[in-house]
Tab-separated table of C-alpha atoms and ligand atoms in Angstrom:
chain	number	residue	atom	x	y	z
A	1	UNK	CA	10.606	1.181	10.687
A	2	UNK	CA	10.734	1.004	6.899
A	3	UNK	CA	12.355	-2.401	6.616
A	4	UNK	CA	10.585	-5.233	4.886
A	5	UNK	CA	11.486	-8.617	6.329
A	6	UNK	CA	11.504	-11.852	4.315
A	7	UNK	CA	9.621	-14.893	5.607
A	8	UNK	CA	8.075	-18.155	4.402
A	9	UNK	CA	4.340	-18.647	3.923
A	10	UNK	CA	3.306	-21.688	5.969
A	11	UNK	CA	-0.464	-21.487	5.562
A	12	UNK	CA	-3.121	-19.373	3.908
A	13	UNK	CA	-6.696	-18.769	4.973
A	14	UNK	CA	-9.331	-16.560	3.460
A	15	UNK	CA	-11.286	-13.868	5.242
A	16	UNK	CA	-14.195	-11.582	4.317
A	17	UNK	CA	-15.948	-14.348	2.334
A	18	UNK	CA	-12.853	-15.215	0.401
A	19	UNK	CA	-11.995	-11.654	-0.686
A	20	UNK	CA	-8.884	-11.399	1.441
A	21	UNK	CA	-6.112	-13.949	1.738
A	22	UNK	CA	-4.240	-13.878	5.033
A	23	UNK	CA	-1.112	-15.958	5.538
A	24	UNK	CA	0.843	-17.231	8.457
A	25	UNK	CA	4.426	-16.284	7.683
A	26	UNK	CA	7.422	-17.763	9.450
A	27	UNK	CA	10.351	-15.468	10.235
A	28	UNK	CA	13.080	-17.584	11.796
A	29	UNK	CA	11.264	-18.833	14.884
A	30	UNK	CA	8.453	-16.264	14.883
A	31	UNK	CA	5.128	-16.641	13.108
A	32	UNK	CA	3.151	-13.557	12.107
A	33	UNK	CA	-0.015	-12.913	10.138
A	34	UNK	CA	0.360	-11.089	6.856
A	35	UNK	CA	-2.091	-9.985	4.213
A	36	UNK	CA	-1.468	-11.407	0.740
A	37	UNK	CA	-3.663	-8.846	-1.001
A	38	UNK	CA	-0.640	-7.200	-2.659
A	39	UNK	CA	0.822	-10.516	-3.868
A	40	UNK	CA	-2.116	-12.403	-5.425
A	41	UNK	CA	0.152	-15.094	-6.883
A	42	UNK	CA	1.854	-16.030	-3.604
A	43	UNK	CA	1.360	-19.649	-2.477
A	44	UNK	CA	2.200	-21.748	0.557
A	45	UNK	CA	5.969	-22.349	0.552
A	46	UNK	CA	6.775	-19.045	-1.197
A	47	UNK	CA	9.011	-16.477	0.430
A	48	UNK	CA	7.598	-12.968	0.696
A	49	UNK	CA	8.911	-9.621	1.864
A	50	UNK	CA	6.602	-8.462	4.626
A	51	UNK	CA	6.334	-4.883	5.813
A	52	UNK	CA	4.116	-4.082	8.825
A	53	UNK	CA	1.801	-7.009	8.258
A	54	UNK	CA	1.481	-6.795	4.485
A	55	UNK	CA	3.426	-8.923	1.998
A	56	UNK	CA	4.747	-6.542	-0.664
A	57	UNK	CA	6.632	-8.869	-2.988
A	58	UNK	CA	7.645	-12.462	-3.604
A	59	UNK	CA	11.395	-13.125	-3.340
A	60	UNK	CA	13.486	-16.187	-4.036
A	61	UNK	CA	14.362	-18.527	-1.233
A	62	UNK	CA	18.130	-17.957	-1.312
A	63	UNK	CA	17.713	-14.221	-1.259
A	64	UNK	CA	15.162	-14.418	1.554
A	65	UNK	CA	17.406	-16.566	3.711
A	66	UNK	CA	20.471	-14.376	3.230
A	67	UNK	CA	18.599	-11.180	3.943
A	68	UNK	CA	16.995	-12.670	7.026
A	69	UNK	CA	20.357	-13.804	8.363
A	70	UNK	CA	21.793	-10.362	7.742
A	71	UNK	CA	18.947	-8.629	9.589
A	72	UNK	CA	19.170	-11.092	12.442
A	73	UNK	CA	22.956	-10.682	12.622
A	74	UNK	CA	22.802	-6.937	13.043
A	75	UNK	CA	19.833	-7.060	15.419
A	76	UNK	CA	17.212	-5.445	13.200
A	77	UNK	CA	14.301	-7.779	13.843
A	78	UNK	CA	12.880	-6.204	16.963
A	79	UNK	CA	9.900	-4.800	15.082
A	80	UNK	CA	8.594	-8.352	14.780
A	81	UNK	CA	8.252	-8.324	18.568
A	82	UNK	CA	6.769	-4.884	19.188
A	83	UNK	CA	5.850	-5.535	22.798
A	84	UNK	CA	9.521	-5.895	23.634
A	85	UNK	CA	10.440	-2.751	21.703
B	1	UNK	CA	31.250	-1.452	15.879
B	2	UNK	CA	30.661	-4.104	13.239
B	3	UNK	CA	33.740	-5.503	11.616
B	4	UNK	CA	34.112	-6.163	7.974
B	5	UNK	CA	34.122	-9.926	8.471
B	6	UNK	CA	30.556	-9.787	9.727
B	7	UNK	CA	29.138	-8.437	6.507
B	8	UNK	CA	27.303	-10.658	4.174
B	9	UNK	CA	29.920	-11.250	1.459
B	10	UNK	CA	32.747	-9.197	2.999
B	11	UNK	CA	35.000	-9.879	-0.003
B	12	UNK	CA	32.442	-8.325	-2.319
B	13	UNK	CA	32.173	-5.234	-0.110
B	14	UNK	CA	35.962	-4.869	-0.212
B	15	UNK	CA	36.007	-5.328	-3.972
B	16	UNK	CA	33.506	-2.543	-4.449
B	17	UNK	CA	35.327	-0.254	-2.029
B	18	UNK	CA	38.503	-0.818	-4.087
B	19	UNK	CA	36.670	-0.179	-7.329
B	20	UNK	CA	35.206	3.025	-5.916
B	21	UNK	CA	38.640	4.238	-4.810
B	22	UNK	CA	40.038	3.473	-8.269
B	23	UNK	CA	37.458	5.293	-10.338
B	24	UNK	CA	36.757	8.327	-8.121
B	25	UNK	CA	39.058	11.005	-9.534
B	26	UNK	CA	37.531	13.955	-7.704
B	27	UNK	CA	35.245	14.809	-4.791
B	28	UNK	CA	31.683	13.545	-5.208
B	29	UNK	CA	28.722	14.128	-2.912
B	30	UNK	CA	25.940	11.542	-2.860
B	31	UNK	CA	22.761	11.478	-0.793
B	32	UNK	CA	21.023	8.337	0.414
B	33	UNK	CA	17.406	9.285	0.978
B	34	UNK	CA	16.221	6.432	3.122
B	35	UNK	CA	16.783	6.454	6.889
B	36	UNK	CA	17.170	2.671	6.817
B	37	UNK	CA	20.127	3.128	4.471
B	38	UNK	CA	21.598	5.860	6.685
B	39	UNK	CA	21.297	3.527	9.650
B	40	UNK	CA	22.959	0.683	7.742
B	41	UNK	CA	25.816	2.875	6.394
B	42	UNK	CA	26.582	4.172	9.870
B	43	UNK	CA	25.975	0.978	11.818
B	44	UNK	CA	28.159	-1.081	9.492
B	45	UNK	CA	30.947	1.495	9.609
B	46	UNK	CA	30.873	1.939	5.826
B	47	UNK	CA	31.272	5.720	5.974
B	48	UNK	CA	34.783	5.269	7.363
B	49	UNK	CA	35.723	2.786	4.672
B	50	UNK	CA	34.787	4.915	1.682
B	51	UNK	CA	37.584	6.960	0.132
B	52	UNK	CA	37.788	10.490	1.473
B	53	UNK	CA	36.671	12.096	-1.738
B	54	UNK	CA	33.366	10.228	-1.656
B	55	UNK	CA	31.027	12.117	0.672
B	56	UNK	CA	27.752	10.530	1.711
B	57	UNK	CA	25.150	12.960	3.012
B	58	UNK	CA	21.974	11.784	4.637
B	59	UNK	CA	18.476	12.583	3.530
B	60	UNK	CA	15.140	13.293	5.205
B	61	UNK	CA	14.011	9.684	4.785
B	62	UNK	CA	12.815	8.834	8.267
B	63	UNK	CA	9.035	9.232	8.530
B	64	UNK	CA	9.113	9.036	12.313
B	65	UNK	CA	11.620	11.907	12.434
B	66	UNK	CA	9.754	14.234	10.101
B	67	UNK	CA	6.338	13.851	11.761
B	68	UNK	CA	5.516	17.358	13.054
B	69	UNK	CA	5.543	17.925	16.804
B	70	UNK	CA	1.967	19.213	16.894
B	71	UNK	CA	0.739	15.936	15.390
B	72	UNK	CA	2.423	14.026	18.206
B	73	UNK	CA	0.814	16.459	20.658
B	74	UNK	CA	-2.495	15.735	18.986
B	75	UNK	CA	-2.031	11.988	19.345
B	76	UNK	CA	-1.177	12.464	23.033
B	77	UNK	CA	-4.276	14.646	23.452
B	78	UNK	CA	-6.513	12.019	21.825
B	79	UNK	CA	-5.123	9.328	24.103
B	80	UNK	CA	-5.365	11.386	27.291
B	81	UNK	CA	-8.422	13.570	26.821
B	82	UNK	CA	-10.613	11.686	24.379
B	83	UNK	CA	-10.093	8.246	25.864
B	84	UNK	CA	-9.188	6.602	22.582
B	85	UNK	CA	-6.942	3.585	22.256
B	86	UNK	CA	-4.033	5.150	20.407
B	87	UNK	CA	-1.826	2.718	18.472
B	88	UNK	CA	1.230	2.980	16.284
B	89	UNK	CA	4.655	1.538	15.589
B	90	UNK	CA	7.078	1.441	18.503
B	91	UNK	CA	9.418	4.069	17.044
B	92	UNK	CA	6.621	6.586	16.718
B	93	UNK	CA	5.401	6.167	20.270
B	94	UNK	CA	8.834	6.941	21.668
B	95	UNK	CA	9.148	10.353	19.985
B	96	UNK	CA	8.659	13.183	22.496
B	97	UNK	CA	5.967	15.723	21.704
B	98	UNK	CA	6.233	19.242	23.092
B	99	UNK	CA	5.236	17.962	26.549
B	100	UNK	CA	5.514	14.198	26.449
B	101	UNK	CA	5.716	11.135	24.225
B	102	UNK	CA	2.880	8.680	23.722
B	103	UNK	CA	4.735	6.134	25.833
B	104	UNK	CA	4.900	8.668	28.660
B	105	UNK	CA	1.178	9.223	28.233
B	106	UNK	CA	0.785	5.461	28.543
B	107	UNK	CA	2.846	5.431	31.734
B	108	UNK	CA	0.467	7.968	33.231
B	109	UNK	CA	-2.582	5.875	32.389
B	110	UNK	CA	-3.597	6.535	28.780
B	111	UNK	CA	-4.372	3.511	26.610
B	112	UNK	CA	-1.487	3.541	24.139
B	113	UNK	CA	-0.373	0.418	22.296
B	114	UNK	CA	2.602	-0.566	20.204
B	115	UNK	CA	1.462	-2.649	17.257
B	116	UNK	CA	3.349	-4.478	14.557
B	117	UNK	CA	0.760	-3.717	11.873
B	118	UNK	CA	-2.182	-1.350	11.297
B	119	UNK	CA	-4.242	-4.457	10.477
B	120	UNK	CA	-3.954	-5.405	14.153
B	121	UNK	CA	-5.527	-2.066	15.028
B	122	UNK	CA	-8.574	-2.998	12.948
B	123	UNK	CA	-8.891	-6.224	14.944
B	124	UNK	CA	-8.649	-4.220	18.128
B	125	UNK	CA	-11.496	-1.994	16.909
B	126	UNK	CA	-13.627	-5.053	16.223
B	127	UNK	CA	-12.961	-6.477	19.668
B	128	UNK	CA	-13.615	-3.183	21.456
B	129	UNK	CA	-16.791	-1.781	19.888
B	130	UNK	CA	-17.336	0.611	22.805
B	131	UNK	CA	-13.902	2.221	22.311
B	132	UNK	CA	-12.500	4.498	19.605
B	133	UNK	CA	-9.308	3.138	18.056
B	134	UNK	CA	-6.922	5.574	16.375
B	135	UNK	CA	-3.897	4.352	14.434
B	136	UNK	CA	-1.120	6.945	14.061
B	137	UNK	CA	-0.350	6.208	10.400
B	138	UNK	CA	3.129	7.399	9.566
B	139	UNK	CA	5.377	6.183	6.813
B	140	UNK	CA	6.705	6.485	3.328
B	141	UNK	CA	5.262	4.808	0.249
B	142	UNK	CA	6.392	1.408	1.611
B	143	UNK	CA	3.981	1.671	4.528
B	144	UNK	CA	1.099	3.254	2.627
B	145	UNK	CA	-0.439	-0.027	1.383
B	146	UNK	CA	-0.697	-1.388	4.937
B	147	UNK	CA	-2.270	1.793	6.275
B	148	UNK	CA	-4.640	1.972	3.302
B	149	UNK	CA	-5.614	-1.679	3.701
B	150	UNK	CA	-6.479	-1.092	7.350
B	151	UNK	CA	-9.062	1.475	6.245
B	152	UNK	CA	-10.459	-0.886	3.606
B	153	UNK	CA	-10.700	-3.740	6.119
B	154	UNK	CA	-12.411	-1.467	8.647
B	155	UNK	CA	-14.893	-0.361	6.005
B	156	UNK	CA	-15.592	-3.970	5.003
B	157	UNK	CA	-16.236	-4.840	8.644
B	158	UNK	CA	-18.597	-1.872	8.911
B	159	UNK	CA	-16.564	-0.501	11.807
B	160	UNK	CA	-17.456	2.986	13.021
B	161	UNK	CA	-14.823	3.141	15.740
B	162	UNK	CA	-11.618	2.998	13.671
B	163	UNK	CA	-9.736	5.963	12.261
B	164	UNK	CA	-6.206	6.903	11.265
B	165	UNK	CA	-4.176	9.996	12.099
B	166	UNK	CA	-2.141	10.371	8.933
B	167	UNK	CA	1.366	11.738	8.567
B	168	UNK	CA	2.295	10.072	5.303
B	169	UNK	CA	5.258	11.387	3.340
B	170	UNK	CA	6.536	10.779	-0.195
B	171	UNK	CA	10.108	10.400	-1.402
B	172	UNK	CA	10.250	12.058	-4.877
B	173	UNK	CA	8.982	15.504	-3.728
B	174	UNK	CA	11.474	15.410	-0.850
B	175	UNK	CA	14.307	14.800	-3.323
B	176	UNK	CA	13.124	17.813	-5.314
B	177	UNK	CA	12.961	19.944	-2.167
B	178	UNK	CA	16.537	18.957	-1.352
B	179	UNK	CA	17.727	19.757	-4.883
B	180	UNK	CA	15.839	23.074	-4.994
B	181	UNK	CA	17.876	24.385	-2.078
B	182	UNK	CA	20.587	26.632	-3.519
B	183	UNK	CA	23.059	25.424	-0.905
B	184	UNK	CA	22.903	21.814	-2.022
B	185	UNK	CA	26.109	20.092	-3.089
B	186	UNK	CA	24.468	16.787	-3.984
B	187	UNK	CA	25.500	15.231	-7.282
B	188	UNK	CA	23.830	11.834	-7.115
B	189	UNK	CA	21.149	9.914	-5.227
B	190	UNK	CA	20.647	6.447	-3.873
B	191	UNK	CA	16.884	5.941	-4.107
B	192	UNK	CA	15.212	3.772	-1.465
B	193	UNK	CA	14.768	0.186	-2.573
B	194	UNK	CA	11.719	-0.694	-0.540
B	195	UNK	CA	9.853	2.450	-1.581
B	196	UNK	CA	10.458	1.456	-5.208
B	197	UNK	CA	9.242	-2.099	-4.498
B	198	UNK	CA	5.829	-0.448	-4.209
B	199	UNK	CA	6.042	2.566	-6.511
B	200	UNK	CA	8.404	1.369	-9.237
B	201	UNK	CA	11.090	3.598	-10.682
B	202	UNK	CA	9.237	5.784	-13.210
B	203	UNK	CA	9.047	8.802	-10.897
B	204	UNK	CA	12.815	9.155	-10.944
B	205	UNK	CA	13.363	9.634	-14.686
B	206	UNK	CA	12.037	13.220	-14.801
B	207	UNK	CA	13.923	14.160	-11.609
B	208	UNK	CA	17.176	12.694	-12.882
B	209	UNK	CA	16.729	14.636	-16.113
B	210	UNK	CA	15.634	17.915	-14.522
B	211	UNK	CA	18.606	18.146	-12.146
B	212	UNK	CA	21.016	16.136	-14.277
B	213	UNK	CA	21.801	13.668	-11.484
B	214	UNK	CA	22.344	9.911	-11.469
B	215	UNK	CA	19.739	8.066	-9.372
B	216	UNK	CA	20.421	4.495	-8.343
B	217	UNK	CA	17.662	2.433	-6.786
B	218	UNK	CA	19.553	0.660	-3.984
B	219	UNK	CA	18.966	-1.926	-1.262
B	220	UNK	CA	20.023	-1.537	2.344
B	221	UNK	CA	22.632	-4.224	2.988
B	222	UNK	CA	26.347	-3.350	2.909
B	223	UNK	CA	26.913	-4.990	-0.470
B	224	UNK	CA	23.904	-3.172	-1.927
B	225	UNK	CA	25.061	0.170	-0.603
B	226	UNK	CA	28.655	-0.040	-1.835
B	227	UNK	CA	27.444	-1.313	-5.197
B	228	UNK	CA	24.902	1.549	-5.435
B	229	UNK	CA	27.620	4.057	-4.555
B	230	UNK	CA	29.929	2.513	-7.155
B	231	UNK	CA	27.228	2.732	-9.841
B	232	UNK	CA	26.587	6.391	-8.964
B	233	UNK	CA	30.270	7.310	-9.160
B	234	UNK	CA	30.741	5.438	-12.394
B	235	UNK	CA	27.969	7.552	-13.937
B	236	UNK	CA	29.350	10.760	-12.446
B	237	UNK	CA	32.831	10.061	-13.764
B	238	UNK	CA	31.372	9.381	-17.211
B	239	UNK	CA	29.246	12.537	-17.083
B	240	UNK	CA	26.025	10.534	-17.166
B	241	UNK	CA	22.766	11.202	-15.318
B	242	UNK	CA	20.595	8.117	-15.572
B	243	UNK	CA	18.243	6.022	-13.480
B	244	UNK	CA	19.650	2.565	-12.704
B	245	UNK	CA	18.357	-0.266	-10.581
B	246	UNK	CA	20.891	-1.907	-8.278
B	247	UNK	CA	18.145	-3.751	-6.374
B	248	UNK	CA	16.606	-5.602	-9.330
B	249	UNK	CA	16.295	-8.816	-7.333
B	250	UNK	CA	13.526	-7.101	-5.339
B	251	UNK	CA	12.446	-3.996	-7.285
B	252	UNK	CA	10.543	-4.383	-10.547
B	253	UNK	CA	10.475	-1.293	-12.778
B	254	UNK	CA	6.691	-1.088	-12.460
B	255	UNK	CA	6.684	-1.625	-8.680
B	256	UNK	CA	3.716	-3.482	-7.230
B	257	UNK	CA	0.557	-2.578	-9.196
B	258	UNK	CA	-1.825	-4.115	-6.609
B	259	UNK	CA	-0.283	-2.022	-3.870
B	260	UNK	CA	-0.426	1.154	-5.928
B	261	UNK	CA	-4.098	0.511	-6.667
B	262	UNK	CA	-4.917	0.216	-2.973
B	263	UNK	CA	-3.011	3.406	-2.199
B	264	UNK	CA	-4.843	5.278	-4.952
B	265	UNK	CA	-8.218	4.012	-3.776
B	266	UNK	CA	-7.759	5.295	-0.245
B	267	UNK	CA	-5.305	8.213	-0.386
B	268	UNK	CA	-4.811	11.357	-2.383
B	269	UNK	CA	-1.739	13.518	-2.649
B	270	UNK	CA	-1.602	16.584	-0.410
B	271	UNK	CA	0.865	19.211	0.786
B	272	UNK	CA	2.597	17.987	3.903
B	273	UNK	CA	4.601	19.576	6.680
B	274	UNK	CA	7.958	17.908	7.339
B	275	UNK	CA	9.391	18.492	10.767
B	276	UNK	CA	12.644	20.427	10.428
B	277	UNK	CA	11.997	21.350	6.797
B	278	UNK	CA	8.517	22.905	6.591
B	279	UNK	CA	5.730	22.365	4.095
B	280	UNK	CA	6.713	20.577	0.892
B	281	UNK	CA	4.048	20.812	-1.839
B	282	UNK	CA	2.421	17.540	-2.926
B	283	UNK	CA	4.646	15.553	-0.597
B	284	UNK	CA	2.201	13.424	1.350
B	285	UNK	CA	-0.951	11.357	1.385
B	286	UNK	CA	-4.237	12.117	3.085
B	287	UNK	CA	-7.466	10.126	3.056
B	288	UNK	CA	-9.828	10.751	0.166
B	289	UNK	CA	-13.127	12.433	1.084
B	290	UNK	CA	-14.948	9.103	0.546
B	291	UNK	CA	-13.052	7.814	3.586
B	292	UNK	CA	-13.643	10.858	5.794
B	293	UNK	CA	-15.318	8.636	8.427
B	294	UNK	CA	-11.931	7.002	8.979
B	295	UNK	CA	-9.998	10.256	9.227
B	296	UNK	CA	-9.051	11.007	12.826
B	297	UNK	CA	-8.403	14.638	11.873
B	298	UNK	CA	-12.042	15.041	10.892
B	299	UNK	CA	-13.524	12.794	13.551
B	300	UNK	CA	-11.702	14.557	16.379
B	301	UNK	CA	-11.634	18.136	15.269
B	302	UNK	CA	-9.276	19.435	17.941
B	303	UNK	CA	-7.032	22.407	17.416
B	304	UNK	CA	-3.503	21.867	18.654
B	305	UNK	CA	-1.173	24.840	18.642
B	306	UNK	CA	1.974	24.636	16.599
B	307	UNK	CA	5.095	24.595	18.697
B	308	UNK	CA	8.347	26.407	18.038
B	309	UNK	CA	11.293	24.119	17.510
B	310	UNK	CA	14.563	24.740	19.321
B	311	UNK	CA	16.427	27.697	17.794
B	312	UNK	CA	19.749	25.895	18.182
B	313	UNK	CA	18.647	22.894	16.134
B	314	UNK	CA	19.819	22.924	12.518
B	315	UNK	CA	17.604	19.984	11.519
B	316	UNK	CA	16.589	21.604	8.233
B	317	UNK	CA	20.213	21.754	7.089
B	318	UNK	CA	20.927	18.228	8.318
B	319	UNK	CA	17.844	16.768	6.643
B	320	UNK	CA	18.814	18.351	3.336
B	321	UNK	CA	22.372	17.063	3.594
B	322	UNK	CA	23.868	20.555	3.790
B	323	UNK	CA	25.342	20.075	7.284
B	324	UNK	CA	26.511	16.931	9.060
B	325	UNK	CA	25.082	16.157	12.508
B	326	UNK	CA	28.404	16.862	14.256
B	327	UNK	CA	28.418	20.360	12.785
B	328	UNK	CA	25.483	21.215	15.066
B	329	UNK	CA	26.534	22.991	18.262
B	330	UNK	CA	24.120	20.912	20.348
B	331	UNK	CA	24.973	17.472	18.947
B	332	UNK	CA	25.657	15.164	21.891
B	333	UNK	CA	25.375	18.096	24.296
B	334	UNK	CA	21.861	19.361	24.877
B	335	UNK	CA	20.633	17.028	22.147
B	336	UNK	CA	20.828	13.245	22.575
B	337	UNK	CA	18.492	10.377	21.648
B	338	UNK	CA	17.037	10.375	25.170
B	339	UNK	CA	16.276	14.090	25.010
B	340	UNK	CA	16.260	15.070	21.348
B	341	UNK	CA	15.978	18.719	20.355
B	342	UNK	CA	15.031	18.045	16.791
B	343	UNK	CA	13.810	15.698	14.080
B	344	UNK	CA	16.980	13.797	13.073
B	345	UNK	CA	17.691	12.782	16.677
B	346	UNK	CA	14.308	11.223	17.509
B	347	UNK	CA	14.676	7.798	15.901
B	348	UNK	CA	17.658	5.558	15.207
B	349	UNK	CA	17.062	6.098	11.479
B	350	UNK	CA	17.561	9.859	11.744
B	351	UNK	CA	21.037	11.061	10.790
B	352	UNK	CA	21.823	12.740	14.142
B	353	UNK	CA	20.809	9.677	16.172
B	354	UNK	CA	22.661	7.330	13.821
B	355	UNK	CA	25.858	9.375	14.271
B	356	UNK	CA	25.299	9.638	18.013
B	357	UNK	CA	24.902	5.865	18.525
B	358	UNK	CA	27.826	5.180	16.259
B	359	UNK	CA	30.198	7.571	18.000
B	360	UNK	CA	29.190	6.081	21.360
B	361	UNK	CA	30.095	2.613	20.125
B	362	UNK	CA	33.265	3.778	18.374
B	363	UNK	CA	34.476	5.501	21.546
B	364	UNK	CA	34.035	2.430	23.697
C	1	LIG	S1	22.000	17.280	16.837
C	1	LIG	FE1	19.947	17.708	17.677
C	1	LIG	S2	19.824	19.922	17.738
C	1	LIG	FE2	21.489	19.409	16.325
C	1	LIG	S3	20.534	19.285	14.286
C	1	LIG	FE3	20.525	17.212	15.133
C	1	LIG	S4	18.494	17.092	16.098
C	1	LIG	FE4	18.880	19.278	15.805
């Protein structure tokens, strides 16, 4: 449960009168919401490591893609689809 | 079993394995603290590829595993008797309490939900104002920002029906507890990369110095792990005891300051009971008094009796890396992932379960 999974920010919207930035993050074919409160500099198009709905750091695209493929390859992405878990 | 060719960069893994074999002149014992790393080492078959004189022992780093039984019983009680909507991560809901797991409670009618994020629980609270929502907040430092943020979001929304049942644990005090055991044979540590993404690496300097042990901040992929092991052995062979960062592409020395600020706003450090080990001083987070309204322990002041663990289970020794899972008399017999006797068997990131799954696959 402690894995952070890399994904790409595809859109950002603000909540709570602009205090909180929430992003839609694309992981392979799955889109999830993630808070950007811990990564204030993150922009649309950036890759972020997301852990349980919170982006915890910005990573480079190459790194993100390789890590994602690795996780997918060994079947470690089920936490993105908790209802199936 | 995974074959070498399936690794990301198999040639690099092989190179590091060769380098390790070349430089290791004696027996060395290294602990990886993080359950995710244990899982990856076992699942990728790396333990069998390391030279015999390099012993990996597996640490207490699975928050689901070390959550005390009586807390699970409490969560079940809240779901069944208090009519709350009890939510947590899938792994946590599968762990049996002394009578049943949360998923079994769900099967018999309680409202229990698997969520991907604690922030979804806050949404649920907003949508169900007539219901109490409790999020079972387990995790290491990596998960603390998300759990803390859920409380901040709930406060911002003015929600009165959201609370968290906290079982948060911290890595550095666990390392000290492991090293303070006289029976320990550990000479070096792989520190958990994702924990350090949040907390940075400063906490490890005093520990490395105090126990004179190399500590290598390491990622969780095969290449990361073999490189981290290589770096540890290189230090050991040179008589060094330093903190190094193998996972620099993700971990900055200072960690993530925003995340640490959120954690500090919401949580304070407390003594915490670790299932299988006992109470470790200053080894967990609890909500600060300012957030008492969001503390399920205060909101639902129910007393749940502590339960005796199985006498045959040697979880304490396994979690401290003193014994291997297969040295337990009940491993694979009375104790399996479907009916675990103790902490390291309850989730796939616990050492006993990791070994169990692996031996099943290896035997087929
Ligand atoms: S195999 Fe089961 S009984 Fe033995 S130490 Fe592990 S969890 Fe405890």
